[in-house]
Amino acid sequence: MALFSYMKDFIHVYSNNFCGAKHAFTLRSGPKSGTIGQPFENDPSLTMTSIKDVALHAGVSVATVSRALGNGPVSAALRERVEAAIAATGYHPNLSARRLRSQHTRTVGLVVSDIRNPFFTAVSRAVEEAAYQADMRVILCNTDENPEREALYLRLMQEERVSGMIYAPTSTMSNRLPANGFGFPTVLIDRCPEDCSYDAVVLDNHEAASQLVQHLLAQGYRHIGGLFGNTSTTGAQRHAGFAETLAAAGLPAPTRFIAPRTEAAESATRDWLVSGQHPQALLASNGQILAGMVRALRNLRTQIPHELAVVGFDNEPWTELVGPGLTVIEQPVDEIGQTAMDLLFERMKTPTRPARRIVLQGRCIVRGSSITR
Amino acid sequence: MALFSYMKDFIHVYSNNFCGAKHAFTLRSGPKSGTIGQPFENDPSLTMTSIKDVALHAGVSVATVSRALGNGPVSAALRERVEAAIAATGYHPNLSARRLRSQHTRTVGLVVSDIRNPFFTAVSRAVEEAAYQADMRVILCNTDENPEREALYLRLMQEERVSGMIYAPTSTMSNRLPANGFGFPTVLIDRCPEDCSYDAVVLDNHEAASQLVQHLLAQGYRHIGGLFGNTSTTGAQRHAGFAETLAAAGLPAPTRFIAPRTEAAESATRDWLVSGQHPQALLASNGQILAGMVRALRNLRTQIPHELAVVGFDNEPWTELVGPGLTVIEQPVDEIGQTAMDLLFERMKTPTRPARRIVLQGRCIVRGSSITR
DNA sequence: CTGAAAGCGCTTACAG
DNA sequence: CTGAAAGCGCTTACAG
């Protein structure tokens, strides 16, 4: 409502005043000035009021307007006049100018590897919420597990001069993280090489996978196989927990590494099952793989859990609704996002503090997919 | 790989040169200068190389560096020297400065109402992809159906001076969209008042809901109820298609309007079913509602479709995996995102063109949840 | 408390 | 093709 009248005022002012005198310097912008083939943009300079317009309107200096905007020391009388002028002109501060001048962007970059993965969607929401509370913006970038896009977005982080970055590197970059950091505070999430010198928030992947295997062993399963994502340290760690727990029980750990995508998981599962000698139970190392696995079983008319038990990662809403319900590890997604932001803020305050690695525990939710009786 | 060495060079340069002479003007930034209680940021001016450093290093003017960066007219010799200097100094252009000076941001704002809704996740990906192709950034904002957050983000769009906006308004704002626009090209998606003067890409909601009802009628169902979201024009339109199709068949259309969330749908469904006189078939107006509905049925041990048939919107991967498979309307999410970007570009080119409303058809995917035989 | 002035890092007419 | 200079819209010492 307030916003609406704001807009109307804005439009109003645009079509009347403040558009004549102020542009001694005109741009030659137009269709030809952009990259070839790119659409050109309206010239915002013609439509946007600036702090100068507000100052003129209020009869004060731009410095005073700026102070009124930023809770600086301004007398009540002037502040009032400035506020009236802002309302009258429909002024909106220009963030580019503010960032350039103040040399801080109040922006955190969030670089994730697959926004279709609900794990990252959930973490994103938590990060955004925390940023919102701290009056910061977040730039969300989806690398899609593609190192080229990743390089592009890391460059973007530099160009945007982000205050900090929360980052889930692809496996390619995991081994090549700059030893001295990126030039701004960085917190890794979900994935982190064992030896790395970055702040990080990760799941205890080894333990979580181990829990799933122990649960299956307790249920009497002995032939247990696993499908793991091949693009991250996370998949590798979950595999380690899986394999070591089976080894401790004196059992083999048949494993396939695949792209962490539904389609890849579906065909891998199908191939495995039609190969004849398939396991009694299968573990999926993330939600996408789990979905592909279930789809394959469905198409093959394989009964869960009687013909094949299934366990996996990520407690997505639908895992409760499928078949007898799927046994999964739930990750503390809100805590991961919140903690990552906390680490970022601490790092900003104390740039020299030694790197901290926070390991969070998953929660094993047992459902029908792994219970034969 | 290229990126890695880039980073290393960057760090290297930072700790050596270019940090002495250039700051005649120093900021007093520090812990006290930010908002109270907010963490302060490292002063990037101390760590960042600028175009001036590159020019110095290459022995050319800043204008030449700028031209080399932007494909301007530069001799091959100088271009080479500039590129070497960029590599040596680890220079990254400052986007804030560039945007301020050039008066275009190459940024599109994407304001959605619920990022947990996979429909919006999918559309976001399509928009991002199209933006990426056009060398533009996207700012993704999630209003969470909250008009306050929405107002905040609309203000942010102004402050960021976005080139354009793709926008799914809450029902509150739907009635209050500024008649003259926001001051930049805007395309509505998913939701759009009937009479509105904005460019828009929407589903033929009336027809899609009608299709679902016709399918149920053809299957012999006569007592058909519906759960619809109450926060958007979309829910209302789907309800209209639902109710009118039933009316044409001379049947009543028992309806409940709810918040478009899983939890709300679950409790509404439960209440409806335990009330005794429940329908034979139920329609859900989006994916979240559909999920809540299925969960309620599961908890009540109600068999789909024998005790209750279920149809709904949004062909999310899991709808195929639940029970006998769920009959749904699939939305052309990629096309929606792509088309919205196209409309935005066209609007930028021809600001005065009359508003265009593009109505896309859904696809009805019939699965076991609505087939009794 | 207030204003005049400098300058953040770029891009772009303008004049060679 | 190239450089010197102006200026985008702000914030912030500095001097009253």
PDB file of N, CA, C and O in Angstrom, chain A residues 190-215:
ATOM      1  N   ASP A 190      28.741 -28.588   2.656  1.00  0.00           N
ATOM      2  CA  ASP A 190      28.460 -29.896   2.079  1.00  0.00           C
ATOM      3  C   ASP A 190      29.715 -30.652   1.692  1.00  0.00           C
ATOM      4  O   ASP A 190      29.797 -31.857   1.889  1.00  0.00           O
ATOM      5  N   ARG A 191      30.667 -29.950   1.112  1.00  0.00           N
ATOM      6  CA  ARG A 191      31.856 -30.611   0.590  1.00  0.00           C
ATOM      7  C   ARG A 191      33.096 -29.911   1.093  1.00  0.00           C
ATOM      8  O   ARG A 191      33.167 -28.692   1.074  1.00  0.00           O
ATOM      9  N   CYS A 192      34.072 -30.688   1.450  1.00  0.00           N
ATOM     10  CA  CYS A 192      35.308 -30.099   1.942  1.00  0.00           C
ATOM     11  C   CYS A 192      36.376 -31.165   1.954  1.00  0.00           C
ATOM     12  O   CYS A 192      36.209 -32.194   2.599  1.00  0.00           O
ATOM     13  N   PRO A 193      37.482 -30.924   1.242  1.00  0.00           N
ATOM     14  CA  PRO A 193      38.582 -31.886   1.287  1.00  0.00           C
ATOM     15  C   PRO A 193      39.051 -32.046   2.734  1.00  0.00           C
ATOM     16  O   PRO A 193      38.964 -31.103   3.528  1.00  0.00           O
ATOM     17  N   GLU A 194      39.569 -33.208   3.055  1.00  0.00           N
ATOM     18  CA  GLU A 194      39.954 -33.505   4.437  1.00  0.00           C
ATOM     19  C   GLU A 194      40.954 -32.496   4.999  1.00  0.00           C
ATOM     20  O   GLU A 194      40.871 -32.086   6.148  1.00  0.00           O
ATOM     21  N   ASP A 195      41.893 -32.110   4.153  1.00  0.00           N
ATOM     22  CA  ASP A 195      43.028 -31.340   4.655  1.00  0.00           C
ATOM     23  C   ASP A 195      42.852 -29.839   4.509  1.00  0.00           C
ATOM     24  O   ASP A 195      43.774 -29.085   4.743  1.00  0.00           O
ATOM     25  N   CYS A 196      41.670 -29.389   4.132  1.00  0.00           N
ATOM     26  CA  CYS A 196      41.603 -28.030   3.605  1.00  0.00           C
ATOM     27  C   CYS A 196      41.656 -26.957   4.678  1.00  0.00           C
ATOM     28  O   CYS A 196      41.348 -27.188   5.848  1.00  0.00           O
ATOM     29  N   SER A 197      42.065 -25.782   4.263  1.00  0.00           N
ATOM     30  CA  SER A 197      42.324 -24.693   5.196  1.00  0.00           C
ATOM     31  C   SER A 197      41.179 -23.684   5.225  1.00  0.00           C
ATOM     32  O   SER A 197      41.361 -22.544   5.607  1.00  0.00           O
ATOM     33  N   TYR A 198      40.004 -24.124   4.798  1.00  0.00           N
ATOM     34  CA  TYR A 198      38.851 -23.214   4.770  1.00  0.00           C
ATOM     35  C   TYR A 198      37.923 -23.485   5.942  1.00  0.00           C
ATOM     36  O   TYR A 198      37.865 -24.605   6.461  1.00  0.00           O
ATOM     37  N   ASP A 199      37.190 -22.457   6.338  1.00  0.00           N
ATOM     38  CA  ASP A 199      36.061 -22.693   7.222  1.00  0.00           C
ATOM     39  C   ASP A 199      35.079 -23.591   6.480  1.00  0.00           C
ATOM     40  O   ASP A 199      34.942 -23.484   5.258  1.00  0.00           O
ATOM     41  N   ALA A 200      34.392 -24.448   7.220  1.00  0.00           N
ATOM     42  CA  ALA A 200      33.478 -25.366   6.548  1.00  0.00           C
ATOM     43  C   ALA A 200      32.388 -25.870   7.482  1.00  0.00           C
ATOM     44  O   ALA A 200      32.587 -25.962   8.698  1.00  0.00           O
ATOM     45  N   VAL A 201      31.245 -26.156   6.896  1.00  0.00           N
ATOM     46  CA  VAL A 201      30.162 -26.818   7.619  1.00  0.00           C
ATOM     47  C   VAL A 201      29.767 -28.055   6.822  1.00  0.00           C
ATOM     48  O   VAL A 201      29.298 -27.928   5.688  1.00  0.00           O
ATOM     49  N   VAL A 202      30.004 -29.202   7.399  1.00  0.00           N
ATOM     50  CA  VAL A 202      29.714 -30.435   6.669  1.00  0.00           C
ATOM     51  C   VAL A 202      28.988 -31.437   7.554  1.00  0.00           C
ATOM     52  O   VAL A 202      28.987 -31.325   8.784  1.00  0.00           O
ATOM     53  N   LEU A 203      28.394 -32.402   6.892  1.00  0.00           N
ATOM     54  CA  LEU A 203      27.765 -33.498   7.622  1.00  0.00           C
ATOM     55  C   LEU A 203      28.836 -34.514   7.982  1.00  0.00           C
ATOM     56  O   LEU A 203      29.848 -34.640   7.297  1.00  0.00           O
ATOM     57  N   ASP A 204      28.614 -35.242   9.059  1.00  0.00           N
ATOM     58  CA  ASP A 204      29.472 -36.379   9.345  1.00  0.00           C
ATOM     59  C   ASP A 204      29.056 -37.500   8.401  1.00  0.00           C
ATOM     60  O   ASP A 204      28.303 -38.402   8.761  1.00  0.00           O
ATOM     61  N   ASN A 205      29.558 -37.426   7.187  1.00  0.00           N
ATOM     62  CA  ASN A 205      29.113 -38.330   6.128  1.00  0.00           C
ATOM     63  C   ASN A 205      29.484 -39.773   6.409  1.00  0.00           C
ATOM     64  O   ASN A 205      28.716 -40.694   6.147  1.00  0.00           O
ATOM     65  N   HIS A 206      30.692 -39.927   6.942  1.00  0.00           N
ATOM     66  CA  HIS A 206      31.178 -41.268   7.237  1.00  0.00           C
ATOM     67  C   HIS A 206      30.249 -41.944   8.230  1.00  0.00           C
ATOM     68  O   HIS A 206      29.756 -43.063   8.013  1.00  0.00           O
ATOM     69  N   GLU A 207      29.965 -41.247   9.293  1.00  0.00           N
ATOM     70  CA  GLU A 207      29.116 -41.785  10.359  1.00  0.00           C
ATOM     71  C   GLU A 207      27.687 -42.036   9.861  1.00  0.00           C
ATOM     72  O   GLU A 207      27.077 -43.054  10.187  1.00  0.00           O
ATOM     73  N   ALA A 208      27.177 -41.108   9.059  1.00  0.00           N
ATOM     74  CA  ALA A 208      25.802 -41.237   8.586  1.00  0.00           C
ATOM     75  C   ALA A 208      25.638 -42.481   7.716  1.00  0.00           C
ATOM     76  O   ALA A 208      24.706 -43.266   7.894  1.00  0.00           O
ATOM     77  N   ALA A 209      26.575 -42.669   6.795  1.00  0.00           N
ATOM     78  CA  ALA A 209      26.504 -43.846   5.928  1.00  0.00           C
ATOM     79  C   ALA A 209      26.668 -45.109   6.768  1.00  0.00           C
ATOM     80  O   ALA A 209      25.989 -46.117   6.542  1.00  0.00           O
ATOM     81  N   SER A 210      27.550 -45.018   7.729  1.00  0.00           N
ATOM     82  CA  SER A 210      27.775 -46.157   8.607  1.00  0.00           C
ATOM     83  C   SER A 210      26.485 -46.525   9.351  1.00  0.00           C
ATOM     84  O   SER A 210      26.135 -47.701   9.482  1.00  0.00           O
ATOM     85  N   GLN A 211      25.779 -45.518   9.816  1.00  0.00           N
ATOM     86  CA  GLN A 211      24.513 -45.767  10.523  1.00  0.00           C
ATOM     87  C   GLN A 211      23.526 -46.524   9.650  1.00  0.00           C
ATOM     88  O   GLN A 211      22.856 -47.454  10.110  1.00  0.00           O
ATOM     89  N   LEU A 212      23.434 -46.096   8.398  1.00  0.00           N
ATOM     90  CA  LEU A 212      22.500 -46.765   7.492  1.00  0.00           C
ATOM     91  C   LEU A 212      22.889 -48.239   7.327  1.00  0.00           C
ATOM     92  O   LEU A 212      22.033 -49.127   7.348  1.00  0.00           O
ATOM     93  N   VAL A 213      24.183 -48.474   7.166  1.00  0.00           N
ATOM     94  CA  VAL A 213      24.644 -49.853   6.977  1.00  0.00           C
ATOM     95  C   VAL A 213      24.397 -50.674   8.246  1.00  0.00           C
ATOM     96  O   VAL A 213      23.913 -51.813   8.187  1.00  0.00           O
ATOM     97  N   GLN A 214      24.702 -50.081   9.390  1.00  0.00           N
ATOM     98  CA  GLN A 214      24.474 -50.803  10.652  1.00  0.00           C
ATOM     99  C   GLN A 214      23.007 -51.167  10.813  1.00  0.00           C
ATOM    100  O   GLN A 214      22.663 -52.259  11.278  1.00  0.00           O
ATOM    101  N   HIS A 215      22.157 -50.232  10.429  1.00  0.00           N
ATOM    102  CA  HIS A 215      20.723 -50.510  10.503  1.00  0.00           C
ATOM    103  C   HIS A 215      20.362 -51.700   9.616  1.00  0.00           C
ATOM    104  O   HIS A 215      19.636 -52.612  10.035  1.00  0.00           O
TER     105      HIS A 215
END
